[in-house]
JSON list of N, CA and C in Angstrom, two decimals:
[
{"chain": "W", "resi": 1, "resn": "MET", "atom": "N", "xyz": [10.89, 28.51, -94.77]},
{"chain": "W", "resi": 1, "resn": "MET", "atom": "CA", "xyz": [10.57, 28.72, -93.36]},
{"chain": "W", "resi": 1, "resn": "MET", "atom": "C", "xyz": [9.89, 27.46, -92.84]},
{"chain": "W", "resi": 2, "resn": "ASN", "atom": "N", "xyz": [10.31, 27.01, -91.67]},
{"chain": "W", "resi": 2, "resn": "ASN", "atom": "CA", "xyz": [9.69, 25.85, -91.05]},
{"chain": "W", "resi": 2, "resn": "ASN", "atom": "C", "xyz": [8.75, 26.30, -89.94]},
{"chain": "W", "resi": 3, "resn": "PHE", "atom": "N", "xyz": [8.12, 25.34, -89.28]},
{"chain": "W", "resi": 3, "resn": "PHE", "atom": "CA", "xyz": [7.15, 25.69, -88.24]},
{"chain": "W", "resi": 3, "resn": "PHE", "atom": "C", "xyz": [7.80, 26.39, -87.05]},
{"chain": "W", "resi": 4, "resn": "GLU", "atom": "N", "xyz": [9.03, 26.00, -86.73]},
{"chain": "W", "resi": 4, "resn": "GLU", "atom": "CA", "xyz": [9.72, 26.66, -85.62]},
{"chain": "W", "resi": 4, "resn": "GLU", "atom": "C", "xyz": [10.00, 28.12, -85.95]},
{"chain": "W", "resi": 5, "resn": "ASP", "atom": "N", "xyz": [10.42, 28.38, -87.18]},
{"chain": "W", "resi": 5, "resn": "ASP", "atom": "CA", "xyz": [10.65, 29.77, -87.61]},
{"chain": "W", "resi": 5, "resn": "ASP", "atom": "C", "xyz": [9.35, 30.57, -87.56]},
{"chain": "W", "resi": 6, "resn": "ALA", "atom": "N", "xyz": [8.29, 29.96, -88.06]},
{"chain": "W", "resi": 6, "resn": "ALA", "atom": "CA", "xyz": [7.00, 30.65, -88.05]},
{"chain": "W", "resi": 6, "resn": "ALA", "atom": "C", "xyz": [6.55, 30.93, -86.63]},
{"chain": "W", "resi": 7, "resn": "GLY", "atom": "N", "xyz": [6.71, 29.95, -85.75]},
{"chain": "W", "resi": 7, "resn": "GLY", "atom": "CA", "xyz": [6.34, 30.14, -84.35]},
{"chain": "W", "resi": 7, "resn": "GLY", "atom": "C", "xyz": [7.13, 31.25, -83.70]},
{"chain": "W", "resi": 8, "resn": "SER", "atom": "N", "xyz": [8.40, 31.31, -84.02]},
{"chain": "W", "resi": 8, "resn": "SER", "atom": "CA", "xyz": [9.25, 32.37, -83.48]},
{"chain": "W", "resi": 8, "resn": "SER", "atom": "C", "xyz": [8.78, 33.74, -83.95]},
{"chain": "W", "resi": 9, "resn": "LYS", "atom": "N", "xyz": [8.43, 33.84, -85.22]},
{"chain": "W", "resi": 9, "resn": "LYS", "atom": "CA", "xyz": [7.93, 35.12, -85.76]},
{"chain": "W", "resi": 9, "resn": "LYS", "atom": "C", "xyz": [6.61, 35.51, -85.10]},
{"chain": "W", "resi": 10, "resn": "LEU", "atom": "N", "xyz": [5.73, 34.53, -84.89]},
{"chain": "W", "resi": 10, "resn": "LEU", "atom": "CA", "xyz": [4.46, 34.83, -84.24]},
{"chain": "W", "resi": 10, "resn": "LEU", "atom": "C", "xyz": [4.68, 35.31, -82.81]},
{"chain": "W", "resi": 11, "resn": "ASP", "atom": "N", "xyz": [5.67, 34.75, -82.12]},
{"chain": "W", "resi": 11, "resn": "ASP", "atom": "CA", "xyz": [5.98, 35.17, -80.76]},
{"chain": "W", "resi": 11, "resn": "ASP", "atom": "C", "xyz": [6.45, 36.61, -80.71]},
{"chain": "W", "resi": 12, "resn": "GLU", "atom": "N", "xyz": [7.01, 37.10, -81.82]},
{"chain": "W", "resi": 12, "resn": "GLU", "atom": "CA", "xyz": [7.51, 38.47, -81.87]},
{"chain": "W", "resi": 12, "resn": "GLU", "atom": "C", "xyz": [6.39, 39.50, -82.05]},
{"chain": "W", "resi": 13, "resn": "LEU", "atom": "N", "xyz": [5.20, 39.04, -82.43]},
{"chain": "W", "resi": 13, "resn": "LEU", "atom": "CA", "xyz": [4.08, 39.96, -82.61]},
{"chain": "W", "resi": 13, "resn": "LEU", "atom": "C", "xyz": [3.62, 40.51, -81.27]},
{"chain": "W", "resi": 14, "resn": "SER", "atom": "N", "xyz": [3.12, 41.72, -81.29]},
{"chain": "W", "resi": 14, "resn": "SER", "atom": "CA", "xyz": [2.54, 42.28, -80.07]},
{"chain": "W", "resi": 14, "resn": "SER", "atom": "C", "xyz": [1.24, 41.54, -79.78]},
{"chain": "W", "resi": 15, "resn": "ALA", "atom": "N", "xyz": [0.76, 41.67, -78.56]},
{"chain": "W", "resi": 15, "resn": "ALA", "atom": "CA", "xyz": [-0.49, 41.03, -78.17]},
{"chain": "W", "resi": 15, "resn": "ALA", "atom": "C", "xyz": [-1.63, 41.50, -79.08]},
{"chain": "W", "resi": 16, "resn": "ASP", "atom": "N", "xyz": [-1.67, 42.80, -79.38]},
{"chain": "W", "resi": 16, "resn": "ASP", "atom": "CA", "xyz": [-2.71, 43.33, -80.26]},
{"chain": "W", "resi": 16, "resn": "ASP", "atom": "C", "xyz": [-2.63, 42.73, -81.66]},
{"chain": "W", "resi": 17, "resn": "ASP", "atom": "N", "xyz": [-1.41, 42.58, -82.17]},
{"chain": "W", "resi": 17, "resn": "ASP", "atom": "CA", "xyz": [-1.24, 42.01, -83.51]},
{"chain": "W", "resi": 17, "resn": "ASP", "atom": "C", "xyz": [-1.64, 40.54, -83.54]},
{"chain": "W", "resi": 18, "resn": "ARG", "atom": "N", "xyz": [-1.32, 39.79, -82.48]},
{"chain": "W", "resi": 18, "resn": "ARG", "atom": "CA", "xyz": [-1.73, 38.37, -82.42]},
{"chain": "W", "resi": 18, "resn": "ARG", "atom": "C", "xyz": [-3.24, 38.25, -82.39]},
{"chain": "W", "resi": 19, "resn": "ILE", "atom": "N", "xyz": [-3.89, 39.11, -81.62]},
{"chain": "W", "resi": 19, "resn": "ILE", "atom": "CA", "xyz": [-5.35, 39.09, -81.54]},
{"chain": "W", "resi": 19, "resn": "ILE", "atom": "C", "xyz": [-5.95, 39.45, -82.89]},
{"chain": "W", "resi": 20, "resn": "ARG", "atom": "N", "xyz": [-5.40, 40.44, -83.56]},
{"chain": "W", "resi": 20, "resn": "ARG", "atom": "CA", "xyz": [-5.91, 40.85, -84.88]},
{"chain": "W", "resi": 20, "resn": "ARG", "atom": "C", "xyz": [-5.71, 39.74, -85.90]},
{"chain": "W", "resi": 21, "resn": "LEU", "atom": "N", "xyz": [-4.56, 39.08, -85.87]},
{"chain": "W", "resi": 21, "resn": "LEU", "atom": "CA", "xyz": [-4.33, 37.96, -86.79]},
{"chain": "W", "resi": 21, "resn": "LEU", "atom": "C", "xyz": [-5.34, 36.85, -86.55]},
{"chain": "W", "resi": 22, "resn": "ALA", "atom": "N", "xyz": [-5.64, 36.56, -85.30]},
{"chain": "W", "resi": 22, "resn": "ALA", "atom": "CA", "xyz": [-6.66, 35.55, -84.98]},
{"chain": "W", "resi": 22, "resn": "ALA", "atom": "C", "xyz": [-8.01, 35.97, -85.54]},
{"chain": "W", "resi": 23, "resn": "GLN", "atom": "N", "xyz": [-8.34, 37.24, -85.44]},
{"chain": "W", "resi": 23, "resn": "GLN", "atom": "CA", "xyz": [-9.61, 37.74, -85.98]},
{"chain": "W", "resi": 23, "resn": "GLN", "atom": "C", "xyz": [-9.66, 37.57, -87.50]},
{"chain": "W", "resi": 24, "resn": "VAL", "atom": "N", "xyz": [-8.56, 37.88, -88.16]},
{"chain": "W", "resi": 24, "resn": "VAL", "atom": "CA", "xyz": [-8.51, 37.75, -89.62]},
{"chain": "W", "resi": 24, "resn": "VAL", "atom": "C", "xyz": [-8.68, 36.29, -90.03]},
{"chain": "W", "resi": 25, "resn": "ILE", "atom": "N", "xyz": [-8.03, 35.39, -89.32]},
{"chain": "W", "resi": 25, "resn": "ILE", "atom": "CA", "xyz": [-8.18, 33.97, -89.63]},
{"chain": "W", "resi": 25, "resn": "ILE", "atom": "C", "xyz": [-9.63, 33.53, -89.46]},
{"chain": "W", "resi": 26, "resn": "ARG", "atom": "N", "xyz": [-10.28, 34.00, -88.41]},
{"chain": "W", "resi": 26, "resn": "ARG", "atom": "CA", "xyz": [-11.70, 33.65, -88.19]},
{"chain": "W", "resi": 26, "resn": "ARG", "atom": "C", "xyz": [-12.59, 34.25, -89.27]},
{"chain": "W", "resi": 27, "resn": "GLU", "atom": "N", "xyz": [-12.28, 35.46, -89.73]},
{"chain": "W", "resi": 27, "resn": "GLU", "atom": "CA", "xyz": [-13.05, 36.08, -90.81]},
{"chain": "W", "resi": 27, "resn": "GLU", "atom": "C", "xyz": [-12.94, 35.25, -92.08]},
{"chain": "W", "resi": 28, "resn": "VAL", "atom": "N", "xyz": [-11.74, 34.77, -92.37]},
{"chain": "W", "resi": 28, "resn": "VAL", "atom": "CA", "xyz": [-11.55, 33.90, -93.54]},
{"chain": "W", "resi": 28, "resn": "VAL", "atom": "C", "xyz": [-12.36, 32.62, -93.35]},
{"chain": "W", "resi": 29, "resn": "ALA", "atom": "N", "xyz": [-12.32, 32.05, -92.16]},
{"chain": "W", "resi": 29, "resn": "ALA", "atom": "CA", "xyz": [-13.07, 30.82, -91.88]},
{"chain": "W", "resi": 29, "resn": "ALA", "atom": "C", "xyz": [-14.57, 31.04, -92.06]},
{"chain": "W", "resi": 30, "resn": "ASP", "atom": "N", "xyz": [-15.05, 32.18, -91.63]},
{"chain": "W", "resi": 30, "resn": "ASP", "atom": "CA", "xyz": [-16.49, 32.48, -91.76]},
{"chain": "W", "resi": 30, "resn": "ASP", "atom": "C", "xyz": [-16.93, 32.53, -93.22]},
{"chain": "W", "resi": 31, "resn": "ARG", "atom": "N", "xyz": [-16.01, 32.87, -94.12]},
{"chain": "W", "resi": 31, "resn": "ARG", "atom": "CA", "xyz": [-16.35, 32.95, -95.54]},
{"chain": "W", "resi": 31, "resn": "ARG", "atom": "C", "xyz": [-16.14, 31.62, -96.27]},
{"chain": "W", "resi": 32, "resn": "GLU", "atom": "N", "xyz": [-15.59, 30.64, -95.58]},
{"chain": "W", "resi": 32, "resn": "GLU", "atom": "CA", "xyz": [-15.32, 29.35, -96.20]},
{"chain": "W", "resi": 32, "resn": "GLU", "atom": "C", "xyz": [-16.58, 28.49, -96.22]},
{"chain": "W", "resi": 33, "resn": "PRO", "atom": "N", "xyz": [-17.09, 28.17, -97.41]},
{"chain": "W", "resi": 33, "resn": "PRO", "atom": "CA", "xyz": [-18.34, 27.41, -97.49]},
{"chain": "W", "resi": 33, "resn": "PRO", "atom": "C", "xyz": [-18.18, 25.92, -97.18]},
{"chain": "W", "resi": 34, "resn": "ASP", "atom": "N", "xyz": [-16.97, 25.41, -97.31]},
{"chain": "W", "resi": 34, "resn": "ASP", "atom": "CA", "xyz": [-16.73, 23.98, -97.08]},
{"chain": "W", "resi": 34, "resn": "ASP", "atom": "C", "xyz": [-16.39, 23.76, -95.61]},
{"chain": "W", "resi": 35, "resn": "GLY", "atom": "N", "xyz": [-17.29, 23.10, -94.90]},
{"chain": "W", "resi": 35, "resn": "GLY", "atom": "CA", "xyz": [-17.09, 22.86, -93.48]},
{"chain": "W", "resi": 35, "resn": "GLY", "atom": "C", "xyz": [-15.84, 22.08, -93.16]},
{"chain": "W", "resi": 36, "resn": "ARG", "atom": "N", "xyz": [-15.41, 21.23, -94.10]},
{"chain": "W", "resi": 36, "resn": "ARG", "atom": "CA", "xyz": [-14.18, 20.46, -93.86]},
{"chain": "W", "resi": 36, "resn": "ARG", "atom": "C", "xyz": [-12.95, 21.35, -93.86]},
{"chain": "W", "resi": 37, "resn": "ARG", "atom": "N", "xyz": [-13.02, 22.46, -94.55]},
{"chain": "W", "resi": 37, "resn": "ARG", "atom": "CA", "xyz": [-11.91, 23.42, -94.53]},
{"chain": "W", "resi": 37, "resn": "ARG", "atom": "C", "xyz": [-12.13, 24.48, -93.46]},
{"chain": "W", "resi": 38, "resn": "GLN", "atom": "N", "xyz": [-13.38, 24.77, -93.15]},
{"chain": "W", "resi": 38, "resn": "GLN", "atom": "CA", "xyz": [-13.68, 25.80, -92.17]},
{"chain": "W", "resi": 38, "resn": "GLN", "atom": "C", "xyz": [-13.25, 25.39, -90.76]},
{"chain": "W", "resi": 39, "resn": "ALA", "atom": "N", "xyz": [-13.51, 24.14, -90.40]},
{"chain": "W", "resi": 39, "resn": "ALA", "atom": "CA", "xyz": [-13.20, 23.69, -89.04]},
{"chain": "W", "resi": 39, "resn": "ALA", "atom": "C", "xyz": [-11.72, 23.86, -88.68]},
{"chain": "W", "resi": 40, "resn": "PRO", "atom": "N", "xyz": [-10.79, 23.42, -89.53]},
{"chain": "W", "resi": 40, "resn": "PRO", "atom": "CA", "xyz": [-9.37, 23.63, -89.18]},
{"chain": "W", "resi": 40, "resn": "PRO", "atom": "C", "xyz": [-8.98, 25.11, -89.11]},
{"chain": "W", "resi": 41, "resn": "LEU", "atom": "N", "xyz": [-9.59, 25.91, -89.96]},
{"chain": "W", "resi": 41, "resn": "LEU", "atom": "CA", "xyz": [-9.31, 27.35, -89.90]},
{"chain": "W", "resi": 41, "resn": "LEU", "atom": "C", "xyz": [-9.73, 27.93, -88.56]},
{"chain": "W", "resi": 42, "resn": "LEU", "atom": "N", "xyz": [-10.89, 27.52, -88.09]},
{"chain": "W", "resi": 42, "resn": "LEU", "atom": "CA", "xyz": [-11.38, 28.03, -86.81]},
{"chain": "W", "resi": 42, "resn": "LEU", "atom": "C", "xyz": [-10.49, 27.60, -85.65]},
{"chain": "W", "resi": 43, "resn": "GLU", "atom": "N", "xyz": [-9.82, 26.48, -85.79]},
{"chain": "W", "resi": 43, "resn": "GLU", "atom": "CA", "xyz": [-8.92, 25.99, -84.74]},
{"chain": "W", "resi": 43, "resn": "GLU", "atom": "C", "xyz": [-7.53, 26.63, -84.80]},
{"chain": "W", "resi": 44, "resn": "THR", "atom": "N", "xyz": [-7.20, 27.24, -85.91]},
{"chain": "W", "resi": 44, "resn": "THR", "atom": "CA", "xyz": [-5.85, 27.74, -86.13]},
{"chain": "W", "resi": 44, "resn": "THR", "atom": "C", "xyz": [-5.38, 28.76, -85.09]},
{"chain": "W", "resi": 45, "resn": "PRO", "atom": "N", "xyz": [-6.18, 29.78, -84.74]},
{"chain": "W", "resi": 45, "resn": "PRO", "atom": "CA", "xyz": [-5.68, 30.74, -83.75]},
{"chain": "W", "resi": 45, "resn": "PRO", "atom": "C", "xyz": [-5.29, 30.09, -82.43]},
{"chain": "W", "resi": 46, "resn": "ASP", "atom": "N", "xyz": [-6.10, 29.14, -81.99]},
{"chain": "W", "resi": 46, "resn": "ASP", "atom": "CA", "xyz": [-5.80, 28.46, -80.73]},
{"chain": "W", "resi": 46, "resn": "ASP", "atom": "C", "xyz": [-4.55, 27.59, -80.87]},
{"chain": "W", "resi": 47, "resn": "ARG", "atom": "N", "xyz": [-4.45, 26.87, -81.97]},
{"chain": "W", "resi": 47, "resn": "ARG", "atom": "CA", "xyz": [-3.29, 25.99, -82.19]},
{"chain": "W", "resi": 47, "resn": "ARG", "atom": "C", "xyz": [-2.00, 26.78, -82.30]},
{"chain": "W", "resi": 48, "resn": "LEU", "atom": "N", "xyz": [-2.08, 27.99, -82.82]},
{"chain": "W", "resi": 48, "resn": "LEU", "atom": "CA", "xyz": [-0.89, 28.83, -82.95]},
{"chain": "W", "resi": 48, "resn": "LEU", "atom": "C", "xyz": [-0.60, 29.62, -81.68]},
{"chain": "W", "resi": 49, "resn": "GLY", "atom": "N", "xyz": [-1.48, 29.54, -80.71]},
{"chain": "W", "resi": 49, "resn": "GLY", "atom": "CA", "xyz": [-1.27, 30.27, -79.46]},
{"chain": "W", "resi": 49, "resn": "GLY", "atom": "C", "xyz": [-1.39, 31.76, -79.62]},
{"chain": "W", "resi": 50, "resn": "LEU", "atom": "N", "xyz": [-2.25, 32.17, -80.55]},
{"chain": "W", "resi": 50, "resn": "LEU", "atom": "CA", "xyz": [-2.37, 33.61, -80.82]},
{"chain": "W", "resi": 50, "resn": "LEU", "atom": "C", "xyz": [-3.09, 34.37, -79.71]},
{"chain": "W", "resi": 51, "resn": "GLU", "atom": "N", "xyz": [-3.95, 33.69, -78.99]},
{"chain": "W", "resi": 51, "resn": "GLU", "atom": "CA", "xyz": [-4.71, 34.37, -77.95]},
{"chain": "W", "resi": 51, "resn": "GLU", "atom": "C", "xyz": [-4.48, 33.68, -76.60]},
{"chain": "W", "resi": 52, "resn": "ASP", "atom": "N", "xyz": [-3.44, 34.11, -75.94]},
{"chain": "W", "resi": 52, "resn": "ASP", "atom": "CA", "xyz": [-3.16, 33.58, -74.61]},
{"chain": "W", "resi": 52, "resn": "ASP", "atom": "C", "xyz": [-4.07, 34.26, -73.61]},
{"chain": "W", "resi": 53, "resn": "SER", "atom": "N", "xyz": [-4.34, 33.57, -72.52]},
{"chain": "W", "resi": 53, "resn": "SER", "atom": "CA", "xyz": [-5.18, 34.17, -71.49]},
{"chain": "W", "resi": 53, "resn": "SER", "atom": "C", "xyz": [-4.54, 35.42, -70.90]},
{"chain": "W", "resi": 54, "resn": "ASP", "atom": "N", "xyz": [-3.21, 35.53, -70.98]},
{"chain": "W", "resi": 54, "resn": "ASP", "atom": "CA", "xyz": [-2.52, 36.73, -70.48]},
{"chain": "W", "resi": 54, "resn": "ASP", "atom": "C", "xyz": [-2.81, 37.96, -71.31]},
{"chain": "W", "resi": 55, "resn": "ASP", "atom": "N", "xyz": [-3.22, 37.75, -72.57]},
{"chain": "W", "resi": 55, "resn": "ASP", "atom": "CA", "xyz": [-3.46, 38.86, -73.50]},
{"chain": "W", "resi": 55, "resn": "ASP", "atom": "C", "xyz": [-4.82, 39.50, -73.31]},
{"chain": "W", "resi": 56, "resn": "GLU", "atom": "N", "xyz": [-5.72, 38.84, -72.65]},
{"chain": "W", "resi": 56, "resn": "GLU", "atom": "CA", "xyz": [-7.10, 39.33, -72.54]},
{"chain": "W", "resi": 56, "resn": "GLU", "atom": "C", "xyz": [-7.26, 40.31, -71.42]}
]
């Protein structure tokens, strides 16, 4: 699977599922003790477009 395939699959998720996935990613980031790994994790939901302003 490439990034385009992954992006397409993420677009198929419901708004609630995208929000929940973003929450799970943040929970994982909160448990990451290494700040160098935590920072990119915290950016992931935004970079993947999981929480659009239309969803709120």
